[in-house]
Every structure is written in C-alpha cells, then in structure tokens.
mmCIF file of C-alpha atoms and ligand atoms in Angstrom:
data_model
loop_
_atom_site.group_PDB
_atom_site.id
_atom_site.type_symbol
_atom_site.label_atom_id
_atom_site.label_comp_id
_atom_site.label_asym_id
_atom_site.label_seq_id
_atom_site.Cartn_x
_atom_site.Cartn_y
_atom_site.Cartn_z
ATOM 1 C CA MET A 1 126.678 -125.122 -76.653
ATOM 2 C CA LYS A 2 127.923 -122.291 -79.049
ATOM 3 C CA ILE A 3 128.969 -119.259 -77.680
ATOM 4 C CA LEU A 4 130.254 -115.924 -78.387
ATOM 5 C CA VAL A 5 132.746 -114.337 -76.443
ATOM 6 C CA THR A 6 132.515 -109.823 -76.645
ATOM 7 C CA GLY A 7 136.868 -108.778 -75.560
ATOM 8 C CA GLY A 8 138.172 -112.443 -76.614
ATOM 9 C CA ALA A 9 141.045 -110.468 -77.404
ATOM 10 C CA GLY A 10 142.853 -110.052 -74.067
ATOM 11 C CA PHE A 11 143.256 -109.872 -71.327
ATOM 12 C CA ILE A 12 140.772 -112.457 -69.215
ATOM 13 C CA GLY A 13 138.179 -113.323 -72.787
ATOM 14 C CA SER A 14 141.765 -114.755 -73.390
ATOM 15 C CA CYS A 15 142.505 -116.211 -70.709
ATOM 16 C CA PHE A 16 137.862 -117.417 -70.752
ATOM 17 C CA VAL A 17 138.581 -118.869 -74.323
ATOM 18 C CA ARG A 18 141.887 -120.800 -73.324
ATOM 19 C CA LEU A 19 139.495 -122.472 -71.031
ATOM 20 C CA ALA A 20 136.431 -123.075 -72.258
ATOM 21 C CA ILE A 21 137.709 -124.359 -76.059
ATOM 22 C CA GLN A 22 139.474 -127.499 -73.852
ATOM 23 C CA ASN A 23 135.230 -128.684 -73.281
ATOM 24 C CA PRO A 24 134.617 -130.617 -76.774
ATOM 25 C CA ALA A 25 130.464 -129.657 -76.370
ATOM 26 C CA HIS A 26 132.122 -126.318 -76.794
ATOM 27 C CA GLU A 27 132.674 -123.354 -80.424
ATOM 28 C CA ILE A 28 133.476 -119.845 -79.540
ATOM 29 C CA VAL A 29 132.864 -116.742 -81.433
ATOM 30 C CA ASN A 30 135.232 -114.657 -80.604
ATOM 31 C CA VAL A 31 134.073 -110.650 -81.759
ATOM 32 C CA ASP A 32 136.385 -107.840 -81.276
ATOM 33 C CA ALA A 33 137.641 -104.421 -81.815
ATOM 34 C CA LEU A 34 141.332 -105.148 -81.132
ATOM 35 C CA THR A 35 141.746 -101.752 -78.700
ATOM 36 C CA TYR A 36 144.791 -101.286 -77.502
ATOM 37 C CA ALA A 37 144.703 -104.125 -75.246
ATOM 38 C CA GLY A 38 143.440 -106.427 -77.757
ATOM 39 C CA ASN A 39 145.779 -108.870 -78.968
ATOM 40 C CA LEU A 40 145.035 -112.320 -81.077
ATOM 41 C CA GLU A 41 149.051 -112.982 -79.860
ATOM 42 C CA ASN A 42 147.244 -114.083 -77.034
ATOM 43 C CA LEU A 43 144.789 -116.777 -79.000
ATOM 44 C CA THR A 44 148.248 -118.453 -80.790
ATOM 45 C CA ALA A 45 147.091 -121.625 -78.423
ATOM 46 C CA VAL A 46 143.500 -121.579 -79.929
ATOM 47 C CA ALA A 47 143.893 -119.930 -83.209
ATOM 48 C CA ASP A 48 143.705 -123.095 -85.837
ATOM 49 C CA HIS A 49 141.298 -125.158 -82.924
ATOM 50 C CA PRO A 50 138.380 -126.053 -85.694
ATOM 51 C CA LYS A 51 136.008 -124.680 -82.533
ATOM 52 C CA TYR A 52 137.064 -121.392 -82.367
ATOM 53 C CA ARG A 53 136.335 -118.500 -85.048
ATOM 54 C CA PHE A 54 137.191 -114.731 -84.765
ATOM 55 C CA VAL A 55 135.736 -112.195 -85.793
ATOM 56 C CA LYS A 56 136.758 -108.359 -85.384
ATOM 57 C CA ALA A 57 134.065 -105.892 -85.029
ATOM 58 C CA ASP A 58 133.737 -102.970 -82.867
ATOM 59 C CA LEU A 59 130.413 -103.551 -80.281
ATOM 60 C CA CYS A 60 129.676 -99.865 -81.031
ATOM 61 C CA ASP A 61 128.432 -100.892 -84.629
ATOM 62 C CA LEU A 62 125.226 -102.074 -84.216
ATOM 63 C CA ALA A 63 124.442 -102.759 -87.866
ATOM 64 C CA GLY A 64 127.723 -105.115 -88.169
ATOM 65 C CA LEU A 65 126.863 -106.421 -84.378
ATOM 66 C CA ARG A 66 123.293 -107.016 -85.684
ATOM 67 C CA ARG A 67 124.891 -108.819 -88.923
ATOM 68 C CA ILE A 68 127.314 -111.203 -86.499
ATOM 69 C CA PHE A 69 124.872 -112.578 -84.393
ATOM 70 C CA ASP A 70 122.160 -113.419 -86.720
ATOM 71 C CA GLU A 71 125.073 -115.605 -88.775
ATOM 72 C CA ALA A 72 126.372 -116.714 -85.274
ATOM 73 C CA ARG A 73 123.119 -117.239 -83.925
ATOM 74 C CA PRO A 74 125.195 -118.001 -80.359
ATOM 75 C CA GLU A 75 123.508 -120.274 -77.561
ATOM 76 C CA ALA A 76 125.363 -118.309 -74.927
ATOM 77 C CA VAL A 77 126.985 -114.949 -74.701
ATOM 78 C CA VAL A 78 130.027 -113.540 -72.617
ATOM 79 C CA HIS A 79 130.506 -109.889 -72.783
ATOM 80 C CA PHE A 80 133.707 -109.062 -70.996
ATOM 81 C CA ALA A 81 134.745 -105.808 -74.220
ATOM 82 C CA ALA A 82 135.444 -102.510 -72.585
ATOM 83 C CA GLU A 83 137.383 -99.790 -71.623
ATOM 84 C CA SER A 84 139.404 -101.578 -68.104
ATOM 85 C CA HIS A 85 141.616 -99.412 -67.327
ATOM 86 C CA VAL A 86 140.429 -96.790 -64.391
ATOM 87 C CA ASP A 87 143.256 -93.878 -64.694
ATOM 88 C CA ARG A 88 142.712 -94.914 -69.083
ATOM 89 C CA SER A 89 139.086 -93.909 -67.974
ATOM 90 C CA ILE A 90 140.273 -90.390 -66.066
ATOM 91 C CA PHE A 91 142.077 -89.300 -68.331
ATOM 92 C CA ALA A 92 140.318 -90.032 -71.268
ATOM 93 C CA PRO A 93 136.047 -90.849 -70.279
ATOM 94 C CA GLN A 94 134.944 -90.989 -74.303
ATOM 95 C CA PRO A 95 135.950 -94.417 -74.651
ATOM 96 C CA VAL A 96 135.260 -95.527 -71.075
ATOM 97 C CA PHE A 97 131.105 -94.766 -71.775
ATOM 98 C CA GLU A 98 131.171 -95.307 -75.757
ATOM 99 C CA THR A 99 132.235 -99.597 -75.366
ATOM 100 C CA ASN A 100 130.542 -99.889 -71.910
ATOM 101 C CA LEU A 101 127.375 -97.887 -72.175
ATOM 102 C CA ARG A 102 126.192 -98.002 -75.702
ATOM 103 C CA GLY A 103 128.841 -100.823 -76.703
ATOM 104 C CA SER A 104 126.543 -102.846 -73.701
ATOM 105 C CA PHE A 105 123.506 -101.560 -75.306
ATOM 106 C CA ASN A 106 124.664 -102.778 -78.532
ATOM 107 C CA LEU A 107 125.273 -105.616 -77.627
ATOM 108 C CA LEU A 108 122.053 -106.022 -75.570
ATOM 109 C CA GLU A 109 119.658 -104.621 -78.075
ATOM 110 C CA SER A 110 121.409 -107.759 -80.915
ATOM 111 C CA MET A 111 120.019 -109.927 -78.525
ATOM 112 C CA ARG A 112 116.649 -109.030 -77.967
ATOM 113 C CA ALA A 113 115.531 -110.614 -80.918
ATOM 114 C CA GLN A 114 116.629 -114.418 -80.543
ATOM 115 C CA ARG A 115 116.494 -116.192 -78.436
ATOM 116 C CA VAL A 116 120.404 -116.905 -76.185
ATOM 117 C CA ARG A 117 120.308 -119.378 -73.397
ATOM 118 C CA ARG A 118 122.769 -117.600 -71.142
ATOM 119 C CA PHE A 119 123.902 -113.738 -71.065
ATOM 120 C CA VAL A 120 127.195 -112.493 -68.901
ATOM 121 C CA HIS A 121 127.493 -109.490 -68.131
ATOM 122 C CA VAL A 122 130.630 -109.675 -66.663
ATOM 123 C CA SER A 123 131.042 -106.790 -64.079
ATOM 124 C CA THR A 124 133.710 -105.831 -61.513
ATOM 125 C CA ASP A 125 133.333 -105.132 -57.609
ATOM 126 C CA GLU A 126 134.845 -102.266 -58.332
ATOM 127 C CA VAL A 127 130.600 -101.193 -58.385
ATOM 128 C CA TYR A 128 129.634 -101.001 -55.178
ATOM 129 C CA GLY A 129 132.398 -98.131 -54.098
ATOM 130 C CA SER A 130 135.587 -97.999 -51.145
ATOM 131 C CA LEU A 131 134.279 -100.110 -48.069
ATOM 132 C CA GLU A 132 135.243 -99.102 -45.389
ATOM 133 C CA PRO A 133 136.845 -102.184 -43.302
ATOM 134 C CA PRO A 134 135.177 -104.888 -41.789
ATOM 135 C CA LEU A 135 132.599 -104.323 -44.466
ATOM 136 C CA GLU A 136 132.985 -107.007 -47.057
ATOM 137 C CA ALA A 137 130.155 -106.261 -49.963
ATOM 138 C CA ASP A 138 127.671 -109.167 -50.750
ATOM 139 C CA GLU A 139 125.264 -108.857 -54.504
ATOM 140 C CA ASP A 140 122.742 -106.640 -53.124
ATOM 141 C CA PHE A 141 125.375 -103.968 -51.465
ATOM 142 C CA PRO A 142 124.445 -100.545 -52.752
ATOM 143 C CA LEU A 143 126.063 -99.512 -55.563
ATOM 144 C CA ARG A 144 128.407 -96.581 -55.078
ATOM 145 C CA PRO A 145 130.752 -96.149 -58.223
ATOM 146 C CA SER A 146 133.741 -93.501 -58.106
ATOM 147 C CA SER A 147 136.038 -93.275 -61.876
ATOM 148 C CA PRO A 148 134.460 -93.230 -64.478
ATOM 149 C CA TYR A 149 134.888 -96.504 -65.535
ATOM 150 C CA SER A 150 133.194 -98.219 -63.042
ATOM 151 C CA ALA A 151 130.033 -95.674 -63.195
ATOM 152 C CA ALA A 152 129.920 -97.097 -66.805
ATOM 153 C CA LYS A 153 130.493 -100.224 -65.107
ATOM 154 C CA ALA A 154 127.474 -99.739 -62.869
ATOM 155 C CA GLY A 155 124.762 -98.143 -65.412
ATOM 156 C CA SER A 156 125.225 -101.070 -68.169
ATOM 157 C CA ASP A 157 124.959 -104.315 -65.284
ATOM 158 C CA LEU A 158 121.735 -102.177 -64.159
ATOM 159 C CA LEU A 159 121.057 -101.908 -68.277
ATOM 160 C CA ALA A 160 121.181 -105.672 -67.704
ATOM 161 C CA LEU A 161 118.844 -106.655 -64.994
ATOM 162 C CA GLY A 162 116.568 -103.603 -66.284
ATOM 163 C CA TYR A 163 116.552 -106.837 -69.740
ATOM 164 C CA PHE A 164 115.759 -109.134 -67.907
ATOM 165 C CA THR A 165 112.706 -107.853 -66.232
ATOM 166 C CA THR A 166 111.856 -105.847 -68.813
ATOM 167 C CA TYR A 167 112.361 -108.662 -72.009
ATOM 168 C CA LYS A 168 113.205 -111.221 -70.162
ATOM 169 C CA LEU A 169 116.727 -112.439 -71.467
ATOM 170 C CA PRO A 170 118.136 -114.576 -69.765
ATOM 171 C CA VAL A 171 121.020 -112.090 -67.900
ATOM 172 C CA ILE A 172 122.921 -113.028 -65.370
ATOM 173 C CA VAL A 173 125.934 -109.984 -63.872
ATOM 174 C CA THR A 174 129.191 -111.195 -62.981
ATOM 175 C CA ARG A 175 131.354 -109.166 -60.242
ATOM 176 C CA ALA A 176 135.306 -110.058 -59.477
ATOM 177 C CA SER A 177 138.256 -108.367 -57.809
ATOM 178 C CA ASN A 178 141.143 -107.365 -58.740
ATOM 179 C CA ASN A 179 142.082 -109.927 -61.967
ATOM 180 C CA TYR A 180 145.668 -111.426 -62.475
ATOM 181 C CA GLY A 181 147.792 -112.932 -64.025
ATOM 182 C CA PRO A 182 149.255 -113.706 -67.357
ATOM 183 C CA TYR A 183 148.784 -112.011 -70.499
ATOM 184 C CA GLN A 184 147.256 -108.714 -68.463
ATOM 185 C CA PHE A 185 148.266 -105.491 -69.898
ATOM 186 C CA PRO A 186 151.045 -103.724 -68.419
ATOM 187 C CA GLU A 187 149.132 -101.007 -66.758
ATOM 188 C CA LYS A 188 147.343 -102.357 -64.079
ATOM 189 C CA LEU A 189 149.296 -102.475 -61.145
ATOM 190 C CA ILE A 190 150.221 -105.700 -60.732
ATOM 191 C CA PRO A 191 152.353 -105.937 -64.635
ATOM 192 C CA LEU A 192 153.218 -102.714 -64.618
ATOM 193 C CA MET A 193 155.550 -103.318 -61.712
ATOM 194 C CA ILE A 194 156.438 -107.243 -62.804
ATOM 195 C CA SER A 195 157.610 -105.766 -65.905
ATOM 196 C CA ASN A 196 159.653 -102.437 -64.549
ATOM 197 C CA ALA A 197 161.356 -104.304 -62.025
ATOM 198 C CA LEU A 198 162.259 -106.896 -65.419
ATOM 199 C CA GLU A 199 163.368 -103.598 -66.369
ATOM 200 C CA ASP A 200 165.186 -102.076 -63.164
ATOM 201 C CA LYS A 201 162.996 -99.160 -64.169
ATOM 202 C CA PRO A 202 160.695 -97.133 -61.298
ATOM 203 C CA LEU A 203 157.785 -98.514 -60.002
ATOM 204 C CA PRO A 204 155.683 -95.933 -59.482
ATOM 205 C CA VAL A 205 153.422 -96.474 -55.974
ATOM 206 C CA TYR A 206 150.048 -94.103 -55.810
ATOM 207 C CA GLY A 207 149.572 -92.133 -52.471
ATOM 208 C CA ASP A 208 151.224 -94.030 -49.599
ATOM 209 C CA GLY A 209 150.105 -97.274 -51.473
ATOM 210 C CA LEU A 210 147.697 -98.852 -48.233
ATOM 211 C CA GLN A 211 144.919 -99.281 -50.148
ATOM 212 C CA VAL A 212 143.394 -102.073 -50.198
ATOM 213 C CA ARG A 213 142.864 -104.576 -53.099
ATOM 214 C CA ASP A 214 141.533 -108.702 -53.291
ATOM 215 C CA TRP A 215 143.500 -110.425 -55.873
ATOM 216 C CA LEU A 216 141.706 -113.481 -57.349
ATOM 217 C CA TYR A 217 144.425 -115.787 -60.262
ATOM 218 C CA VAL A 218 142.682 -115.377 -63.597
ATOM 219 C CA GLU A 219 142.111 -118.997 -64.923
ATOM 220 C CA ASP A 220 140.019 -119.256 -60.990
ATOM 221 C CA HIS A 221 137.983 -115.846 -62.540
ATOM 222 C CA CYS A 222 137.451 -117.542 -65.217
ATOM 223 C CA ARG A 223 136.374 -120.918 -64.021
ATOM 224 C CA ALA A 224 133.759 -119.227 -62.392
ATOM 225 C CA LEU A 225 132.416 -117.417 -65.298
ATOM 226 C CA LEU A 226 132.163 -121.204 -66.874
ATOM 227 C CA ALA A 227 130.406 -122.678 -63.259
ATOM 228 C CA ILE A 228 127.880 -119.977 -64.252
ATOM 229 C CA LEU A 229 127.619 -120.341 -67.227
ATOM 230 C CA ASP A 230 126.367 -123.940 -65.829
ATOM 231 C CA LYS A 231 124.936 -123.667 -62.948
ATOM 232 C CA GLY A 232 123.445 -119.306 -62.460
ATOM 233 C CA ARG A 233 120.105 -118.786 -62.052
ATOM 234 C CA ASP A 234 118.890 -115.978 -65.223
ATOM 235 C CA GLY A 235 118.562 -112.592 -63.429
ATOM 236 C CA GLN A 236 121.692 -113.363 -60.571
ATOM 237 C CA ILE A 237 124.462 -111.007 -59.644
ATOM 238 C CA TYR A 238 127.336 -113.121 -58.532
ATOM 239 C CA ASN A 239 130.352 -111.717 -57.479
ATOM 240 C CA ILE A 240 133.742 -113.302 -57.619
ATOM 241 C CA GLY A 241 136.633 -112.556 -55.404
ATOM 242 C CA GLY A 242 140.493 -113.658 -54.377
ATOM 243 C CA GLY A 243 139.081 -114.235 -51.025
ATOM 244 C CA ARG A 244 143.092 -112.194 -50.256
ATOM 245 C CA SER A 245 143.163 -108.770 -49.883
ATOM 246 C CA LEU A 246 146.316 -106.226 -49.742
ATOM 247 C CA PRO A 247 147.930 -103.634 -49.399
ATOM 248 C CA ASN A 248 149.210 -102.139 -52.600
ATOM 249 C CA LYS A 249 153.232 -101.876 -51.080
ATOM 250 C CA THR A 250 153.041 -105.113 -49.488
ATOM 251 C CA VAL A 251 152.305 -106.771 -53.066
ATOM 252 C CA VAL A 252 155.049 -105.062 -54.855
ATOM 253 C CA ASP A 253 157.658 -105.601 -52.246
ATOM 254 C CA ARG A 254 156.333 -109.264 -52.820
ATOM 255 C CA ILE A 255 157.259 -108.335 -56.661
ATOM 256 C CA LEU A 256 161.044 -107.005 -55.605
ATOM 257 C CA ALA A 257 161.411 -110.114 -53.005
ATOM 258 C CA ILE A 258 160.201 -112.019 -56.170
ATOM 259 C CA THR A 259 162.532 -110.106 -58.838
ATOM 260 C CA GLY A 260 164.819 -109.992 -56.369
ATOM 261 C CA LYS A 261 165.623 -106.054 -57.038
ATOM 262 C CA PRO A 262 165.749 -103.371 -54.021
ATOM 263 C CA SER A 263 163.169 -101.187 -52.917
ATOM 264 C CA SER A 264 164.852 -98.292 -54.325
ATOM 265 C CA LEU A 265 163.355 -99.010 -57.559
ATOM 266 C CA ILE A 266 159.950 -97.515 -55.971
ATOM 267 C CA GLU A 267 158.330 -94.229 -55.631
ATOM 268 C CA HIS A 268 155.501 -92.198 -55.135
ATOM 269 C CA VAL A 269 153.493 -90.344 -57.245
ATOM 270 C CA THR A 270 151.096 -88.184 -56.783
ATOM 271 C CA ASP A 271 147.759 -90.390 -55.793
ATOM 272 C CA ARG A 272 145.168 -91.239 -58.378
ATOM 273 C CA PRO A 273 142.009 -88.678 -58.309
ATOM 274 C CA GLY A 274 139.213 -90.602 -56.302
ATOM 275 C CA HIS A 275 141.265 -93.223 -55.510
ATOM 276 C CA ASP A 276 138.663 -95.829 -53.637
ATOM 277 C CA ARG A 277 140.955 -96.944 -50.623
ATOM 278 C CA ARG A 278 139.696 -100.578 -49.961
ATOM 279 C CA TYR A 279 136.936 -102.499 -52.174
ATOM 280 C CA ALA A 280 136.228 -105.989 -50.095
ATOM 281 C CA LEU A 281 133.281 -108.749 -51.578
ATOM 282 C CA SER A 282 131.880 -111.655 -50.225
ATOM 283 C CA SER A 283 131.228 -114.659 -53.188
ATOM 284 C CA ALA A 284 129.450 -116.797 -50.860
ATOM 285 C CA LYS A 285 126.278 -116.894 -53.082
ATOM 286 C CA LEU A 286 128.897 -118.372 -56.203
ATOM 287 C CA SER A 287 130.392 -120.979 -53.976
ATOM 288 C CA LYS A 288 127.449 -121.914 -52.200
ATOM 289 C CA GLU A 289 125.177 -121.945 -56.031
ATOM 290 C CA THR A 290 127.944 -123.659 -57.978
ATOM 291 C CA GLY A 291 130.327 -125.235 -55.413
ATOM 292 C CA TRP A 292 133.591 -122.553 -57.185
ATOM 293 C CA THR A 293 136.642 -122.176 -54.430
ATOM 294 C CA PRO A 294 139.890 -120.329 -56.242
ATOM 295 C CA GLN A 295 142.147 -122.191 -55.935
ATOM 296 C CA MET A 296 145.244 -120.263 -56.740
ATOM 297 C CA ASP A 297 146.906 -119.209 -53.275
ATOM 298 C CA PHE A 298 148.477 -115.896 -53.939
ATOM 299 C CA GLU A 299 151.605 -116.520 -53.552
ATOM 300 C CA ARG A 300 152.087 -119.431 -56.242
ATOM 301 C CA GLY A 301 149.881 -117.367 -58.386
ATOM 302 C CA LEU A 302 152.215 -114.460 -58.090
ATOM 303 C CA ALA A 303 155.266 -116.538 -59.123
ATOM 304 C CA ALA A 304 153.895 -117.884 -61.444
ATOM 305 C CA THR A 305 152.390 -114.514 -62.878
ATOM 306 C CA VAL A 306 156.639 -112.917 -62.588
ATOM 307 C CA GLU A 307 158.030 -116.274 -64.726
ATOM 308 C CA TRP A 308 155.105 -114.735 -67.792
ATOM 309 C CA TYR A 309 156.879 -112.097 -67.058
ATOM 310 C CA ARG A 310 160.102 -112.914 -67.677
ATOM 311 C CA ALA A 311 159.272 -115.569 -70.163
ATOM 312 C CA ASN A 312 157.766 -113.129 -72.341
ATOM 313 C CA GLN A 313 159.250 -110.184 -71.952
ATOM 314 C CA LYS A 314 159.195 -109.648 -76.029
ATOM 315 C CA TRP A 315 154.908 -109.432 -76.222
ATOM 316 C CA VAL A 316 155.340 -106.954 -72.946
ATOM 317 C CA ARG A 317 157.221 -104.419 -75.246
ATOM 318 C CA ARG A 318 155.552 -105.038 -78.123
ATOM 319 C CA VAL A 319 151.870 -104.485 -77.038
ATOM 320 C CA LYS A 320 153.294 -101.414 -75.301
ATOM 321 C CA SER A 321 154.493 -100.412 -78.297
ATOM 322 C CA GLY A 322 152.774 -97.729 -80.275
ATOM 323 C CA GLU A 323 149.640 -96.147 -79.116
ATOM 324 C CA TYR A 324 150.117 -97.268 -75.687
ATOM 325 C CA GLN A 325 154.059 -95.357 -75.823
ATOM 326 C CA SER A 326 152.358 -92.545 -77.047
ATOM 327 C CA TYR A 327 149.186 -92.466 -74.601
ATOM 328 C CA TYR A 328 151.538 -93.144 -71.963
ATOM 329 C CA ALA A 329 153.964 -90.457 -72.211
ATOM 330 C CA ARG A 330 151.322 -87.490 -72.300
ATOM 331 C CA ASN A 331 149.597 -89.282 -68.914
ATOM 332 C CA TYR A 332 152.230 -90.677 -67.479
ATOM 333 C CA ASP A 333 155.072 -88.762 -67.123
ATOM 334 C CA HIS A 334 154.014 -85.864 -65.790
ATOM 335 C CA ARG A 335 153.236 -87.655 -62.026
ATOM 336 C CA ALA A 336 154.794 -86.534 -59.422
ATOM 337 C CA ARG A 337 157.259 -87.667 -57.422
ATOM 338 C CA VAL A 338 156.284 -87.091 -53.669
ATOM 339 C CA GLY A 339 158.723 -89.784 -51.572
HETATM 340 P P1 LIG B 401 141.192 -105.910 -71.295
HETATM 341 O O1 LIG B 401 141.256 -104.654 -71.170
HETATM 342 O O2 LIG B 401 141.970 -106.925 -71.502
HETATM 343 O O3 LIG B 401 140.965 -106.518 -72.542
HETATM 344 C C1 LIG B 401 139.603 -105.815 -72.648
HETATM 345 C C2 LIG B 401 139.070 -106.266 -74.418
HETATM 346 O O4 LIG B 401 138.065 -105.726 -75.163
HETATM 347 C C3 LIG B 401 140.418 -106.253 -75.808
HETATM 348 O O5 LIG B 401 140.375 -106.923 -76.030
HETATM 349 C C4 LIG B 401 139.547 -104.640 -76.752
HETATM 350 O O6 LIG B 401 140.143 -104.650 -77.830
HETATM 351 C C5 LIG B 401 138.104 -105.540 -76.629
HETATM 352 N N1 LIG B 401 137.723 -104.187 -76.814
HETATM 353 C C6 LIG B 401 137.784 -103.364 -76.338
HETATM 354 N N2 LIG B 401 136.805 -102.372 -77.093
HETATM 355 C C7 LIG B 401 135.985 -102.512 -77.690
HETATM 356 C C8 LIG B 401 134.847 -102.856 -78.939
HETATM 357 N N3 LIG B 401 133.954 -100.981 -78.251
HETATM 358 N N4 LIG B 401 134.304 -103.517 -79.054
HETATM 359 C C9 LIG B 401 135.356 -104.957 -79.434
HETATM 360 N N5 LIG B 401 136.416 -105.096 -78.583
HETATM 361 C C10 LIG B 401 136.519 -104.202 -77.354
HETATM 362 O O7 LIG B 401 140.529 -106.515 -70.202
HETATM 363 P P2 LIG B 401 140.555 -107.629 -69.058
HETATM 364 O O8 LIG B 401 141.007 -106.950 -67.386
HETATM 365 O O9 LIG B 401 140.743 -108.762 -69.551
HETATM 366 O O10 LIG B 401 138.435 -107.155 -68.104
HETATM 367 C C11 LIG B 401 137.382 -108.202 -69.478
HETATM 368 C C12 LIG B 401 136.302 -107.882 -69.236
HETATM 369 O O11 LIG B 401 136.188 -106.960 -67.483
HETATM 370 C C13 LIG B 401 136.034 -105.555 -68.682
HETATM 371 O O12 LIG B 401 134.673 -105.666 -68.382
HETATM 372 C C14 LIG B 401 136.314 -105.300 -67.582
HETATM 373 O O13 LIG B 401 135.438 -104.532 -66.407
HETATM 374 C C15 LIG B 401 136.067 -106.644 -66.414
HETATM 375 N N6 LIG B 401 136.580 -106.779 -65.108
HETATM 376 C C16 LIG B 401 138.350 -106.966 -65.531
HETATM 377 C C17 LIG B 401 139.074 -106.822 -64.080
HETATM 378 C C18 LIG B 401 139.954 -106.987 -64.295
HETATM 379 O O14 LIG B 401 140.968 -106.809 -62.815
HETATM 380 N N7 LIG B 401 140.664 -107.467 -65.116
HETATM 381 C C19 LIG B 401 137.973 -107.346 -62.495
HETATM 382 C C20 LIG B 401 137.250 -107.806 -63.293
HETATM 383 C C21 LIG B 401 135.922 -107.584 -63.880
HETATM 384 P P1 LIG B 402 144.675 -101.331 -61.229
HETATM 385 O O1 LIG B 402 146.171 -102.296 -61.155
HETATM 386 O O2 LIG B 402 144.411 -99.737 -61.745
HETATM 387 O O3 LIG B 402 143.060 -101.856 -60.514
HETATM 388 P P2 LIG B 402 141.978 -100.498 -59.917
HETATM 389 O O4 LIG B 402 142.232 -99.477 -60.205
HETATM 390 O O5 LIG B 402 141.391 -101.023 -61.118
HETATM 391 O O6 LIG B 402 141.715 -101.960 -58.927
HETATM 392 O O7 LIG B 402 145.244 -100.703 -59.414
HETATM 393 C C1 LIG B 402 145.188 -101.539 -58.384
HETATM 394 C C2 LIG B 402 146.202 -100.491 -57.190
HETATM 395 O O8 LIG B 402 146.741 -100.591 -58.142
HETATM 396 C C3 LIG B 402 144.695 -99.075 -57.209
HETATM 397 O O9 LIG B 402 144.678 -99.143 -55.395
HETATM 398 C C4 LIG B 402 145.938 -98.271 -57.808
HETATM 399 C C5 LIG B 402 147.195 -98.680 -57.564
HETATM 400 N N1 LIG B 402 147.540 -98.276 -58.702
HETATM 401 C C6 LIG B 402 149.344 -97.785 -58.046
HETATM 402 O O10 LIG B 402 149.842 -97.627 -56.579
HETATM 403 N N2 LIG B 402 150.473 -98.154 -59.151
HETATM 404 C C7 LIG B 402 150.021 -97.617 -60.650
HETATM 405 O O11 LIG B 402 151.196 -97.871 -61.477
HETATM 406 C C8 LIG B 402 149.107 -98.466 -60.240
HETATM 407 C C9 LIG B 402 148.780 -98.706 -61.978
HETATM 408 C C10 LIG B 402 148.040 -98.635 -59.858
#
C-alpha cells in the first residue's frame, strides 16, 4: 500500500515510518515542513530505502499539497503533522491554529477529489479533557478540551469526521494517550526530565506534580496505527492507551532512580495555566476489533528510553540548538520556583 504520511520527521511519525517500511508491501511518502520538531536525522535508517521518499512541504500551502497528491496518488494517508506541545500552544497559539486546523483542513480538501482508501487522523486523549477518578473515556465520551492544543485537535477530529459523513471520505480518528520513547523532542515531560537529569540541570515539576497521565510506548502506538490501517472501520474513533496511569512525580522519581541522580534536582515551578489534572481512557474497542494490546511494560520502556537519551546526547544538543533555544529562554526561564 502506498501511504502518504504527514509529520513523518517528528517523534511518532518517524517511528511509524521506520516500522511501516519493514513491510515490503508498503511504500511511504513523507510530507513534512521540518519545523523545530521535525528532524531528518530521525529517519537516517530509512533514508536510502527504495520505497521511501521525503517531500518538504507545509500543510498550510493548499496548492502545494494538491500538487503532491496529484503526483503521489497515495492509497492511504496517516496524518501526524501538528504543533504537538501544550506549553507552546499556550505561549504561541497561532501556529497551532495554522497547522492543526488549517493544515488538517487543507489535507482533507486535497483528499476530497482523490480515491484514498483510508485516512487516519492521529489525535489525542487530551480532547476529552480532565477526568475525575475513576472515570475513563470511551470513544463516545464528551469532548472538553482545555488548551489551545487540545481544542485545535478536537476541532480537526470533528472536521475529519464531518468529511466522512458529508463526502464519504474514509476517515478514522485515533486518540492516543501520552507517548514516550526515543527521538521525542526534549520539551515534553519524559525526554525533558531525562535530558536535564543527565546534564545535572533542574527538573521543573509543575504545581504539586500529582497530575496523572497514561503512558504509551511510541512503538506500541505505531503498531496500533498499523492495525487500524489494516482492520479499522471507516467513520470510527479508536482510543489507544498504554494502560499505565502514573502521577508525574512518580515518573520523575523513576527517572532520577534510573539515572542515579539526586532528588534535589527536582524544582517545583508555577503550574501550567488550565492544567488538566488527569487523563484516562479505555482502548477496549481497539483491542476487541484488532487484537492490539500494548506490549511494552512502562519500567522496561522508561529504562530503554533513558538509555537511548544517554547514548544520543549529541542528538539532544543539536535539536535543542537554534530556534528552540531562544524560544525556551523567552518562555520558560521566567518560571517562578515555588518550592
Ligand atoms: P512532533 O512535534 O514530534 O512532530 C510533529 C511533526 O509535524 C514535525 O516533524 C513537524 O516538522 C511536522 N509539522 C509541523 N507543522 C507542520 C506543517 N504545517 N506542515 C507539515 N509538517 C508539519 O509531534 P509528535 O509528538 O510526533 O505527535 C504526532 C501527532 O500525534 C500529533 O498530531 C499529535 O497531536 C499526536 N499525538 C501525540 C502524542 C504525544 O504524546 N506526543 C499523544 C497523542 C497524540
Ligand atoms: P507534557 O509532556 O507536556 O504532555 P501533556 O501536557 O500533553 O500531557 O506534560 C505531561 C505532564 O507533565 C503534564 O501534566 C505537565 C507536566 N510537566 C511538568 O510537570 N513539567 C514540565 O517541564 C513539562 C514539560 C510537563
């Protein structure tokens, strides 16, 4: 199957490309604008593969996107490209609107005239908002997004489902929980804490650190997406959870234990505005329909991730240089230490 992937140079997209290309039946066209989060180094393993091709393009350019579709004629599209970080979406919501909403709209418009057999819109459990225990969101749970990021993702989910209802575009929406693993940009909780711990820098924990997230190993997520490409049903939503809910503080403590660093590195900083307390979701529908279950145990996955960051500190330094560095200085360095 010829699969056009958007955002394939990012964290999850590059993992998907590396996995999908192992199936000789697949051919991949990767469309990515290479923002601060996109890095072709993540794809060194597939760069020379005869069935892989990279096209640098911005989803906000509808005419350019249409040309790519006319030329590539993909049978399936898996849409990862997004501004994916909640904190950035709070400091700078405009690019979130542009890529996550306008970019998704342009993609849907580019597909409308074409006979794609499948469109997988990769979304997030954050669209369900914060849930009181013991609630778990299933796919019919109401959408209550809190941040510009999750609100834009919820909007693009609904737009994609609208294209299924109105134009019979073969849309599937997936909603995954928090991913972790190699190649994740060191601005999200796990890679930031690992890379800071390895450099003996403070670990900034927001608020009381008791916010709960469900952790999903990135390869498990990508295996779920491959199962959905194969066996999912058009017009459906599938939750993808790691089945491992933990407070942030526990995750940070484990990172300190694995890296052998002292807890004095933890710095309690002011909380994120609108911070969701707890995400929780059920992936029973996905397991029932495709047989998928997460394979990676959290302790093993976290240890493997720490090892990857330890062995790839040059990668971390390179991705953190340039634009990211000045962004970080502008927006994070002012955060007050509260404990
Ligand atoms: P990422 O930030 O690592 O990568 C995003 C990629 O999209 C980058 O390669 C970037 O260059 C590209 N991109 C951004 N704007 C673009 C544009 N206008 N045109 C073309 N390419 C553009 O993101 P990620 O963490 O890999 O997330 C991928 C997808 O998965 C996103 O849609 C995100 O909402 C979703 N998701 C992420 C998580 C998570 O924990 N990271 C969890 C659930 C869902
Ligand atoms: P993050 O990795 O940004 O993912 P999301 O906000 O999409 O869940 O954050 C995960 C959790 O970790 C969230 O509760 C916010 C918290 N967090 C910190 O405490 N400190 C940090 O420096 C970051 C980036 C996140």
